[in-house]
CSV table of C-alpha atoms in Angstrom, one decimal:
chain,number,residue,atom,x,y,z
C,1,MET,CA,-52.4,24.2,64.5
C,2,ASN,CA,-55.4,26.6,63.6
C,3,THR,CA,-55.8,29.5,66.1
C,4,ALA,CA,-59.5,27.3,66.8
C,5,SER,CA,-57.8,24.2,68.0
C,6,PRO,CA,-58.0,24.8,72.0
C,7,LEU,CA,-61.8,26.0,71.7
C,8,LEU,CA,-61.7,22.7,69.8
C,9,ILE,CA,-60.2,20.6,72.1
C,10,ALA,CA,-62.1,22.0,75.3
C,11,ALA,CA,-65.1,21.8,73.7
C,12,ALA,CA,-64.7,17.9,72.9
C,13,LEU,CA,-64.4,18.1,76.3
C,14,LEU,CA,-67.2,19.1,77.9
C,15,PHE,CA,-69.6,17.5,75.4
C,16,CYS,CA,-67.8,13.4,75.7
C,17,ALA,CA,-69.3,11.7,77.8
C,18,ALA,CA,-65.8,9.6,78.3
C,19,PRO,CA,-62.3,10.9,78.1
C,20,ALA,CA,-60.7,9.1,76.0
C,21,PHE,CA,-62.8,10.2,72.8
C,22,ALA,CA,-61.9,13.8,74.2
C,23,GLN,CA,-58.3,13.4,72.6
C,24,THR,CA,-58.9,14.1,69.2
C,25,PRO,CA,-59.0,16.7,67.5
C,26,GLU,CA,-61.2,15.3,64.3
C,27,ARG,CA,-63.8,14.5,68.1
C,28,GLY,CA,-63.8,18.8,69.1
C,29,SER,CA,-63.9,19.5,65.4
C,30,ASP,CA,-67.2,17.5,65.4
C,31,LEU,CA,-68.5,18.7,68.6
C,32,PHE,CA,-68.2,22.8,67.6
C,33,LEU,CA,-70.3,21.9,64.2
C,34,GLN,CA,-72.9,20.9,66.1
C,35,HIS,CA,-73.0,22.5,69.2
C,36,CYS,CA,-71.1,25.8,68.3
C,37,ALA,CA,-71.1,26.4,64.9
C,38,PHE,CA,-74.3,27.9,64.4
C,39,CYS,CA,-73.5,30.7,66.3
C,40,HIS,CA,-69.7,31.5,66.2
C,41,GLY,CA,-69.6,30.4,62.5
C,42,ARG,CA,-68.0,27.6,61.4
C,43,ASP,CA,-64.7,28.6,61.5
C,44,ALA,CA,-64.9,30.2,65.1
C,45,GLY,CA,-64.8,33.6,63.2
C,46,GLY,CA,-67.6,34.9,64.7
C,47,GLY,CA,-71.2,34.8,63.4
C,48,GLU,CA,-74.7,36.8,63.5
C,49,ASP,CA,-75.2,35.5,67.2
C,50,GLY,CA,-71.2,34.7,68.2
C,51,PRO,CA,-68.1,36.4,68.5
C,52,ASP,CA,-65.4,35.6,66.8
C,53,LEU,CA,-63.4,32.6,69.3
C,54,THR,CA,-60.0,33.3,67.2
C,55,ARG,CA,-59.6,36.4,68.8
C,56,SER,CA,-60.8,35.4,72.1
C,57,LYS,CA,-58.1,36.1,75.4
C,58,LEU,CA,-59.7,33.7,76.9
C,59,VAL,CA,-59.5,31.1,74.3
C,60,ALA,CA,-56.1,31.5,73.8
C,61,LEU,CA,-55.4,31.3,77.6
C,62,ASP,CA,-57.2,28.4,77.4
C,63,ARG,CA,-55.2,24.6,78.1
C,64,ASP,CA,-57.7,21.4,78.6
C,65,GLY,CA,-60.5,24.1,79.1
C,66,ASP,CA,-60.2,24.5,82.2
C,67,GLN,CA,-61.1,28.8,81.0
C,68,ILE,CA,-63.1,28.0,78.6
C,69,ALA,CA,-65.7,25.4,80.6
C,70,PRO,CA,-67.1,27.5,82.8
C,71,VAL,CA,-68.1,30.2,80.3
C,72,ILE,CA,-69.6,27.5,77.6
C,73,ARG,CA,-71.3,25.7,81.2
C,74,THR,CA,-73.3,28.6,82.7
C,75,GLY,CA,-73.2,31.2,79.3
């Protein structure tokens, strides 16, 4: 499991219309690439505008999007 997995799962939970779609890491990965990678980099290691999410304490402590969801929704 790579270090970005909790973030990918959180992204899946936030961007899926139906909860059943949120259950696969592949779906989360696709959503991350569509909605997040342009700032945070394809591997979540940081980009020009977004911080490195692989070293984020918030992401590391996140379970099922409970920590990162409010940040994604409100900035």
